[in-house]
Amino acid sequence: MNAITTRALSGTLPAVAGLMLLTAPAAALDTVDSGFYLGFSYGQTDFFNDTPLCDEFSEEVDEALAGDLGQSFLISEGFAELAFQAECRSDVSDNGTKYFVGYRFNPSFAVEVASIDFGVAGVDLSADLAGVGGTFTGDAAVRVDVSGISVTGLMGLPIGNRASVYARLGLLSWDAKGRGTATGTVSRAGGSGSSVSERFVASDDGADVHYGFGGRYRLTDHVALRAEWERYEVADLDVVSAGLELSF
């Protein structure tokens, strides 16, 4: 081997070695950060005014109160009819949980299925109706449990060898069940009054789009932490959560 060849090799080998060192982490990441995974998330659900069952409960309150009050009080107190649209208010928060399983095809794409319990929304409904000779006031206190199954796709962007950010888009099949008590009071012009109380239940289900974004950090090759924000169009539910992920 002549001197020229020796000098060429001495310059090429370090360059090749350096290139191998630079590409090794990316190759390792592709190998480790793929396959099946499962996990658990815990966070806060914010319920807004369009909570599931608001419309259904408004109808239930109307029927419960009007049914009892109609025969007993409406005619005697001068009410022509009792048909109101109860106002639904539910600006509340509760804790929610999510169990998920998925398959990561590569660091940039995964598909995930999750079982979600959004928690309980407390809903207040109220209505007032004035008539000849008296007034009517109706209220209802309601608790609504919301849960569902979601299927989502996740698009990720790796940041270094362990961290990544991602966006998700999917479909939620949801179920809402509620129970409550409606009360109504008719006050006569002279000051006396009568009241009625009625218990009722309602349920509803459907499917809606949901989306979100989050961040993920791998503690080891098989354990990762993640935090995310999600919006569920079922009722403008916002969920902020943190979770643990185990990959295989």
PDB file of C-alpha atoms in Angstrom:
ATOM      1  CA  MET A   1       0.000   0.000   0.000  1.00  0.00           C
ATOM      2  CA  ASN A   2       1.565   3.291  -1.051  1.00  0.00           C
ATOM      3  CA  ALA A   3       1.674   6.527   0.894  1.00  0.00           C
ATOM      4  CA  ILE A   4      -1.120   8.171  -1.111  1.00  0.00           C
ATOM      5  CA  THR A   5      -3.513   5.297  -0.414  1.00  0.00           C
ATOM      6  CA  THR A   6      -2.608   5.317   3.264  1.00  0.00           C
ATOM      7  CA  ARG A   7      -3.300   9.035   3.566  1.00  0.00           C
ATOM      8  CA  ALA A   8      -6.647   8.650   1.753  1.00  0.00           C
ATOM      9  CA  LEU A   9      -7.776   5.883   4.071  1.00  0.00           C
ATOM     10  CA  SER A  10      -6.655   7.774   7.136  1.00  0.00           C
ATOM     11  CA  GLY A  11      -8.872  10.670   6.087  1.00  0.00           C
ATOM     12  CA  THR A  12     -11.858   8.556   5.032  1.00  0.00           C
ATOM     13  CA  LEU A  13     -12.135   6.214   8.017  1.00  0.00           C
ATOM     14  CA  PRO A  14     -12.745   8.956  10.606  1.00  0.00           C
ATOM     15  CA  ALA A  15     -15.420  10.478   8.359  1.00  0.00           C
ATOM     16  CA  VAL A  16     -17.182   7.123   7.982  1.00  0.00           C
ATOM     17  CA  ALA A  17     -16.950   6.486  11.718  1.00  0.00           C
ATOM     18  CA  GLY A  18     -18.421   9.904  12.439  1.00  0.00           C
ATOM     19  CA  LEU A  19     -21.296   9.309  10.033  1.00  0.00           C
ATOM     20  CA  MET A  20     -22.053   5.990  11.721  1.00  0.00           C
ATOM     21  CA  LEU A  21     -22.154   7.662  15.124  1.00  0.00           C
ATOM     22  CA  LEU A  22     -24.551  10.323  13.855  1.00  0.00           C
ATOM     23  CA  THR A  23     -26.942   7.862  12.224  1.00  0.00           C
ATOM     24  CA  ALA A  24     -26.874   5.248  15.004  1.00  0.00           C
ATOM     25  CA  PRO A  25     -29.237   7.128  17.400  1.00  0.00           C
ATOM     26  CA  ALA A  26     -31.805   7.643  14.644  1.00  0.00           C
ATOM     27  CA  ALA A  27     -31.654   3.973  13.690  1.00  0.00           C
ATOM     28  CA  ALA A  28     -31.959   2.942  17.337  1.00  0.00           C
ATOM     29  CA  LEU A  29     -34.937   5.251  17.787  1.00  0.00           C
ATOM     30  CA  ASP A  30     -36.699   3.760  14.765  1.00  0.00           C
ATOM     31  CA  THR A  31     -36.141   0.275  16.200  1.00  0.00           C
ATOM     32  CA  VAL A  32     -37.207   1.034  19.765  1.00  0.00           C
ATOM     33  CA  ASP A  33     -39.989   3.545  19.137  1.00  0.00           C
ATOM     34  CA  SER A  34     -42.327   1.215  17.241  1.00  0.00           C
ATOM     35  CA  GLY A  35     -44.654  -1.652  18.098  1.00  0.00           C
ATOM     36  CA  PHE A  36     -47.526  -2.105  20.552  1.00  0.00           C
ATOM     37  CA  TYR A  37     -48.033   0.060  23.632  1.00  0.00           C
ATOM     38  CA  LEU A  38     -50.606   0.610  26.373  1.00  0.00           C
ATOM     39  CA  GLY A  39     -51.110   3.105  29.154  1.00  0.00           C
ATOM     40  CA  PHE A  40     -53.208   5.198  31.494  1.00  0.00           C
ATOM     41  CA  SER A  41     -53.991   8.921  31.707  1.00  0.00           C
ATOM     42  CA  TYR A  42     -55.585  11.017  34.434  1.00  0.00           C
ATOM     43  CA  GLY A  43     -56.712  14.598  34.146  1.00  0.00           C
ATOM     44  CA  GLN A  44     -59.381  17.275  34.337  1.00  0.00           C
ATOM     45  CA  THR A  45     -62.521  17.482  32.206  1.00  0.00           C
ATOM     46  CA  ASP A  46     -64.146  20.876  31.670  1.00  0.00           C
ATOM     47  CA  PHE A  47     -67.855  20.639  30.848  1.00  0.00           C
ATOM     48  CA  PHE A  48     -69.359  23.613  29.073  1.00  0.00           C
ATOM     49  CA  ASN A  49     -72.950  24.726  28.438  1.00  0.00           C
ATOM     50  CA  ASP A  50     -73.720  22.125  25.793  1.00  0.00           C
ATOM     51  CA  THR A  51     -73.370  19.167  28.150  1.00  0.00           C
ATOM     52  CA  PRO A  52     -74.970  15.956  26.813  1.00  0.00           C
ATOM     53  CA  LEU A  53     -78.589  15.458  27.899  1.00  0.00           C
ATOM     54  CA  CYS A  54     -79.311  19.167  28.432  1.00  0.00           C
ATOM     55  CA  ASP A  55     -82.078  19.043  25.823  1.00  0.00           C
ATOM     56  CA  GLU A  56     -83.327  15.677  27.044  1.00  0.00           C
ATOM     57  CA  PHE A  57     -83.468  16.831  30.652  1.00  0.00           C
ATOM     58  CA  SER A  58     -85.219  20.052  29.692  1.00  0.00           C
ATOM     59  CA  GLU A  59     -87.988  17.942  28.156  1.00  0.00           C
ATOM     60  CA  GLU A  60     -88.051  15.620  31.182  1.00  0.00           C
ATOM     61  CA  VAL A  61     -88.403  18.579  33.560  1.00  0.00           C
ATOM     62  CA  ASP A  62     -91.174  20.028  31.428  1.00  0.00           C
ATOM     63  CA  GLU A  63     -93.099  16.743  31.413  1.00  0.00           C
ATOM     64  CA  ALA A  64     -92.521  15.977  35.094  1.00  0.00           C
ATOM     65  CA  LEU A  65     -93.582  19.374  36.394  1.00  0.00           C
ATOM     66  CA  ALA A  66     -96.304  20.123  33.874  1.00  0.00           C
ATOM     67  CA  GLY A  67     -97.821  16.672  34.321  1.00  0.00           C
ATOM     68  CA  ASP A  68     -98.388  17.116  38.051  1.00  0.00           C
ATOM     69  CA  LEU A  69     -99.024  20.830  38.090  1.00  0.00           C
ATOM     70  CA  GLY A  70    -101.279  20.849  35.048  1.00  0.00           C
ATOM     71  CA  GLN A  71    -104.308  19.214  36.635  1.00  0.00           C
ATOM     72  CA  SER A  72    -103.880  20.617  40.121  1.00  0.00           C
ATOM     73  CA  PHE A  73    -102.879  24.222  39.651  1.00  0.00           C
ATOM     74  CA  LEU A  74    -102.867  25.540  36.114  1.00  0.00           C
ATOM     75  CA  ILE A  75    -106.596  26.152  35.749  1.00  0.00           C
ATOM     76  CA  SER A  76    -107.205  27.259  39.327  1.00  0.00           C
ATOM     77  CA  GLU A  77    -104.277  29.658  39.315  1.00  0.00           C
ATOM     78  CA  GLY A  78    -104.966  31.099  35.889  1.00  0.00           C
ATOM     79  CA  PHE A  79    -102.102  29.509  33.927  1.00  0.00           C
ATOM     80  CA  ALA A  80    -103.116  28.959  30.324  1.00  0.00           C
ATOM     81  CA  GLU A  81    -100.399  26.346  29.836  1.00  0.00           C
ATOM     82  CA  LEU A  82     -97.091  25.228  31.270  1.00  0.00           C
ATOM     83  CA  ALA A  83     -94.575  24.634  28.489  1.00  0.00           C
ATOM     84  CA  PHE A  84     -91.166  26.146  29.117  1.00  0.00           C
ATOM     85  CA  GLN A  85     -87.634  25.759  27.844  1.00  0.00           C
ATOM     86  CA  ALA A  86     -85.479  25.177  30.891  1.00  0.00           C
ATOM     87  CA  GLU A  87     -82.124  26.943  30.888  1.00  0.00           C
ATOM     88  CA  CYS A  88     -79.230  24.491  31.163  1.00  0.00           C
ATOM     89  CA  ARG A  89     -76.047  25.557  32.949  1.00  0.00           C
ATOM     90  CA  SER A  90     -73.057  23.259  33.375  1.00  0.00           C
ATOM     91  CA  ASP A  91     -69.811  25.240  33.580  1.00  0.00           C
ATOM     92  CA  VAL A  92     -68.164  22.689  35.844  1.00  0.00           C
ATOM     93  CA  SER A  93     -65.086  20.465  35.991  1.00  0.00           C
ATOM     94  CA  ASP A  94     -64.430  16.919  37.144  1.00  0.00           C
ATOM     95  CA  ASN A  95     -61.618  14.378  37.053  1.00  0.00           C
ATOM     96  CA  GLY A  96     -61.469  11.929  34.150  1.00  0.00           C
ATOM     97  CA  THR A  97     -59.510   8.775  33.300  1.00  0.00           C
ATOM     98  CA  LYS A  98     -58.396   7.126  30.069  1.00  0.00           C
ATOM     99  CA  TYR A  99     -57.035   3.631  29.392  1.00  0.00           C
ATOM    100  CA  PHE A 100     -55.458   3.234  25.974  1.00  0.00           C
ATOM    101  CA  VAL A 101     -53.741   0.705  23.731  1.00  0.00           C
ATOM    102  CA  GLY A 102     -52.094   1.413  20.407  1.00  0.00           C
ATOM    103  CA  TYR A 103     -49.629   0.480  17.737  1.00  0.00           C
ATOM    104  CA  ARG A 104     -46.781   2.790  16.723  1.00  0.00           C
ATOM    105  CA  PHE A 105     -45.681   2.131  13.140  1.00  0.00           C
ATOM    106  CA  ASN A 106     -42.719   4.501  13.436  1.00  0.00           C
ATOM    107  CA  PRO A 107     -41.793   7.589  15.506  1.00  0.00           C
ATOM    108  CA  SER A 108     -44.110   9.703  13.339  1.00  0.00           C
ATOM    109  CA  PHE A 109     -47.366   7.703  13.188  1.00  0.00           C
ATOM    110  CA  ALA A 110     -49.503   5.617  15.557  1.00  0.00           C
ATOM    111  CA  VAL A 111     -53.080   4.367  15.879  1.00  0.00           C
ATOM    112  CA  GLU A 112     -54.731   4.289  19.308  1.00  0.00           C
ATOM    113  CA  VAL A 113     -57.938   2.943  20.894  1.00  0.00           C
ATOM    114  CA  ALA A 114     -59.038   4.279  24.291  1.00  0.00           C
ATOM    115  CA  SER A 115     -61.748   3.786  26.900  1.00  0.00           C
ATOM    116  CA  ILE A 116     -62.567   7.131  28.510  1.00  0.00           C
ATOM    117  CA  ASP A 117     -64.514   8.133  31.613  1.00  0.00           C
ATOM    118  CA  PHE A 118     -65.003  11.898  31.483  1.00  0.00           C
ATOM    119  CA  GLY A 119     -66.427  12.146  34.993  1.00  0.00           C
ATOM    120  CA  VAL A 120     -69.683  13.689  36.178  1.00  0.00           C
ATOM    121  CA  ALA A 121     -71.242  16.992  35.147  1.00  0.00           C
ATOM    122  CA  GLY A 122     -73.616  18.736  37.518  1.00  0.00           C
ATOM    123  CA  VAL A 123     -76.374  20.433  35.520  1.00  0.00           C
ATOM    124  CA  ASP A 124     -78.820  23.044  36.805  1.00  0.00           C
ATOM    125  CA  LEU A 125     -82.057  23.752  34.979  1.00  0.00           C
ATOM    126  CA  SER A 126     -84.494  26.490  35.916  1.00  0.00           C
ATOM    127  CA  ALA A 127     -87.603  28.181  34.530  1.00  0.00           C
ATOM    128  CA  ASP A 128     -90.071  30.840  35.628  1.00  0.00           C
ATOM    129  CA  LEU A 129     -93.556  31.463  34.283  1.00  0.00           C
ATOM    130  CA  ALA A 130     -95.936  34.180  35.471  1.00  0.00           C
ATOM    131  CA  GLY A 131     -99.687  33.754  35.164  1.00  0.00           C
ATOM    132  CA  VAL A 132    -102.915  35.297  36.309  1.00  0.00           C
ATOM    133  CA  GLY A 133    -103.107  35.057  40.069  1.00  0.00           C
ATOM    134  CA  GLY A 134     -99.698  33.553  40.741  1.00  0.00           C
ATOM    135  CA  THR A 135     -96.234  32.560  39.592  1.00  0.00           C
ATOM    136  CA  PHE A 136     -94.550  29.264  38.796  1.00  0.00           C
ATOM    137  CA  THR A 137     -90.896  28.421  39.467  1.00  0.00           C
ATOM    138  CA  GLY A 138     -89.276  25.152  38.438  1.00  0.00           C
ATOM    139  CA  ASP A 139     -85.772  23.826  39.054  1.00  0.00           C
ATOM    140  CA  ALA A 140     -83.888  20.587  38.504  1.00  0.00           C
ATOM    141  CA  ALA A 141     -80.591  19.282  39.871  1.00  0.00           C
ATOM    142  CA  VAL A 142     -79.007  16.753  37.524  1.00  0.00           C
ATOM    143  CA  ARG A 143     -75.890  14.547  37.485  1.00  0.00           C
ATOM    144  CA  VAL A 144     -74.673  13.347  34.093  1.00  0.00           C
ATOM    145  CA  ASP A 145     -72.063  10.572  33.660  1.00  0.00           C
ATOM    146  CA  VAL A 146     -70.261  10.700  30.300  1.00  0.00           C
ATOM    147  CA  SER A 147     -68.011   7.947  28.894  1.00  0.00           C
ATOM    148  CA  GLY A 148     -66.926   6.610  25.516  1.00  0.00           C
ATOM    149  CA  ILE A 149     -64.608   4.631  23.239  1.00  0.00           C
ATOM    150  CA  SER A 150     -62.301   6.504  20.868  1.00  0.00           C
ATOM    151  CA  VAL A 151     -60.201   5.562  17.842  1.00  0.00           C
ATOM    152  CA  THR A 152     -57.521   8.072  16.851  1.00  0.00           C
ATOM    153  CA  GLY A 153     -54.534   8.546  14.625  1.00  0.00           C
ATOM    154  CA  LEU A 154     -51.437  10.278  16.022  1.00  0.00           C
ATOM    155  CA  MET A 155     -48.915  12.183  13.915  1.00  0.00           C
ATOM    156  CA  GLY A 156     -45.652  12.782  15.772  1.00  0.00           C
ATOM    157  CA  LEU A 157     -42.546  14.891  15.345  1.00  0.00           C
ATOM    158  CA  PRO A 158     -39.455  13.540  17.157  1.00  0.00           C
ATOM    159  CA  ILE A 159     -37.326  16.063  19.039  1.00  0.00           C
ATOM    160  CA  GLY A 160     -33.978  14.453  19.695  1.00  0.00           C
ATOM    161  CA  ASN A 161     -33.762  10.809  20.682  1.00  0.00           C
ATOM    162  CA  ARG A 162     -36.335  10.702  23.480  1.00  0.00           C
ATOM    163  CA  ALA A 163     -38.833  13.567  23.194  1.00  0.00           C
ATOM    164  CA  SER A 164     -41.581  14.167  20.650  1.00  0.00           C
ATOM    165  CA  VAL A 165     -44.687  16.265  20.089  1.00  0.00           C
ATOM    166  CA  TYR A 166     -47.815  14.983  18.376  1.00  0.00           C
ATOM    167  CA  ALA A 167     -51.284  15.851  17.136  1.00  0.00           C
ATOM    168  CA  ARG A 168     -54.273  13.518  17.194  1.00  0.00           C
ATOM    169  CA  LEU A 169     -57.532  13.262  15.255  1.00  0.00           C
ATOM    170  CA  GLY A 170     -60.195  10.632  15.768  1.00  0.00           C
ATOM    171  CA  LEU A 171     -63.770   9.597  16.447  1.00  0.00           C
ATOM    172  CA  LEU A 172     -65.460   9.144  19.834  1.00  0.00           C
ATOM    173  CA  SER A 173     -68.456   6.865  20.379  1.00  0.00           C
ATOM    174  CA  TRP A 174     -69.996   8.285  23.566  1.00  0.00           C
ATOM    175  CA  ASP A 175     -72.715   7.450  26.059  1.00  0.00           C
ATOM    176  CA  ALA A 176     -74.329   9.796  28.585  1.00  0.00           C
ATOM    177  CA  LYS A 177     -76.557   8.770  31.477  1.00  0.00           C
ATOM    178  CA  GLY A 178     -78.156  11.147  33.928  1.00  0.00           C
ATOM    179  CA  ARG A 179     -80.454  11.264  36.901  1.00  0.00           C
ATOM    180  CA  GLY A 180     -82.047  14.151  38.691  1.00  0.00           C
ATOM    181  CA  THR A 181     -84.885  15.618  40.709  1.00  0.00           C
ATOM    182  CA  ALA A 182     -87.235  18.300  39.420  1.00  0.00           C
ATOM    183  CA  THR A 183     -89.184  20.539  41.773  1.00  0.00           C
ATOM    184  CA  GLY A 184     -91.842  23.124  41.023  1.00  0.00           C
ATOM    185  CA  THR A 185     -93.675  25.688  43.108  1.00  0.00           C
ATOM    186  CA  VAL A 186     -96.865  27.638  42.396  1.00  0.00           C
ATOM    187  CA  SER A 187     -97.236  30.775  44.510  1.00  0.00           C
ATOM    188  CA  ARG A 188    -100.693  32.316  44.788  1.00  0.00           C
ATOM    189  CA  ALA A 189    -101.170  36.035  44.710  1.00  0.00           C
ATOM    190  CA  GLY A 190    -102.342  35.921  48.308  1.00  0.00           C
ATOM    191  CA  GLY A 191     -99.034  34.468  49.509  1.00  0.00           C
ATOM    192  CA  SER A 192     -99.757  30.737  49.898  1.00  0.00           C
ATOM    193  CA  GLY A 193     -98.298  28.151  47.548  1.00  0.00           C
ATOM    194  CA  SER A 194     -97.953  24.494  46.674  1.00  0.00           C
ATOM    195  CA  SER A 195     -94.996  22.443  45.488  1.00  0.00           C
ATOM    196  CA  VAL A 196     -94.316  19.221  43.632  1.00  0.00           C
ATOM    197  CA  SER A 197     -91.208  17.038  43.271  1.00  0.00           C
ATOM    198  CA  GLU A 198     -90.452  14.460  40.599  1.00  0.00           C
ATOM    199  CA  ARG A 199     -87.449  12.161  40.013  1.00  0.00           C
ATOM    200  CA  PHE A 200     -86.398  11.250  36.481  1.00  0.00           C
ATOM    201  CA  VAL A 201     -83.631   9.672  34.393  1.00  0.00           C
ATOM    202  CA  ALA A 202     -82.463  10.156  30.819  1.00  0.00           C
ATOM    203  CA  SER A 203     -79.795   8.782  28.503  1.00  0.00           C
ATOM    204  CA  ASP A 204     -78.309   9.550  25.115  1.00  0.00           C
ATOM    205  CA  ASP A 205     -75.465   8.381  22.866  1.00  0.00           C
ATOM    206  CA  GLY A 206     -73.754   9.308  19.632  1.00  0.00           C
ATOM    207  CA  ALA A 207     -70.456   9.678  17.781  1.00  0.00           C
ATOM    208  CA  ASP A 208     -68.398  12.846  17.327  1.00  0.00           C
ATOM    209  CA  VAL A 209     -64.981  13.980  16.180  1.00  0.00           C
ATOM    210  CA  HIS A 210     -62.247  14.772  18.664  1.00  0.00           C
ATOM    211  CA  TYR A 211     -58.749  16.181  18.311  1.00  0.00           C
ATOM    212  CA  GLY A 212     -55.815  17.341  20.404  1.00  0.00           C
ATOM    213  CA  PHE A 213     -52.088  17.698  20.777  1.00  0.00           C
ATOM    214  CA  GLY A 214     -49.468  16.669  23.322  1.00  0.00           C
ATOM    215  CA  GLY A 215     -45.902  15.862  24.197  1.00  0.00           C
ATOM    216  CA  ARG A 216     -44.154  12.581  24.978  1.00  0.00           C
ATOM    217  CA  TYR A 217     -40.850  11.800  26.678  1.00  0.00           C
ATOM    218  CA  ARG A 218     -39.271   8.319  26.845  1.00  0.00           C
ATOM    219  CA  LEU A 219     -37.715   7.628  30.253  1.00  0.00           C
ATOM    220  CA  THR A 220     -36.402   4.274  29.010  1.00  0.00           C
ATOM    221  CA  ASP A 221     -36.769   2.199  25.870  1.00  0.00           C
ATOM    222  CA  HIS A 222     -40.113   0.890  27.165  1.00  0.00           C
ATOM    223  CA  VAL A 223     -41.484   3.585  29.520  1.00  0.00           C
ATOM    224  CA  ALA A 224     -42.672   7.043  28.517  1.00  0.00           C
ATOM    225  CA  LEU A 225     -44.507   9.987  30.061  1.00  0.00           C
ATOM    226  CA  ARG A 226     -46.949  12.102  28.122  1.00  0.00           C
ATOM    227  CA  ALA A 227     -49.127  15.178  28.630  1.00  0.00           C
ATOM    228  CA  GLU A 228     -51.904  16.327  26.326  1.00  0.00           C
ATOM    229  CA  TRP A 229     -54.895  18.551  25.684  1.00  0.00           C
ATOM    230  CA  GLU A 230     -57.964  17.181  23.885  1.00  0.00           C
ATOM    231  CA  ARG A 231     -61.249  18.654  22.637  1.00  0.00           C
ATOM    232  CA  TYR A 232     -64.294  16.392  22.239  1.00  0.00           C
ATOM    233  CA  GLU A 233     -67.018  17.848  20.042  1.00  0.00           C
ATOM    234  CA  VAL A 234     -69.732  15.829  21.780  1.00  0.00           C
ATOM    235  CA  ALA A 235     -70.282  18.825  24.058  1.00  0.00           C
ATOM    236  CA  ASP A 236     -67.180  20.973  23.796  1.00  0.00           C
ATOM    237  CA  LEU A 237     -65.475  18.863  26.449  1.00  0.00           C
ATOM    238  CA  ASP A 238     -61.894  19.933  27.147  1.00  0.00           C
ATOM    239  CA  VAL A 239     -59.553  17.410  28.776  1.00  0.00           C
ATOM    240  CA  VAL A 240     -56.059  18.167  30.087  1.00  0.00           C
ATOM    241  CA  SER A 241     -54.229  15.043  31.248  1.00  0.00           C
ATOM    242  CA  ALA A 242     -50.920  13.395  32.092  1.00  0.00           C
ATOM    243  CA  GLY A 243     -50.203   9.722  31.575  1.00  0.00           C
ATOM    244  CA  LEU A 244     -47.831   6.785  31.610  1.00  0.00           C
ATOM    245  CA  GLU A 245     -47.113   4.651  28.537  1.00  0.00           C
ATOM    246  CA  LEU A 246     -45.533   1.178  28.364  1.00  0.00           C
ATOM    247  CA  SER A 247     -44.276  -0.100  25.007  1.00  0.00           C
ATOM    248  CA  PHE A 248     -43.339  -3.624  23.909  1.00  0.00           C
TER     249      PHE A 248
END
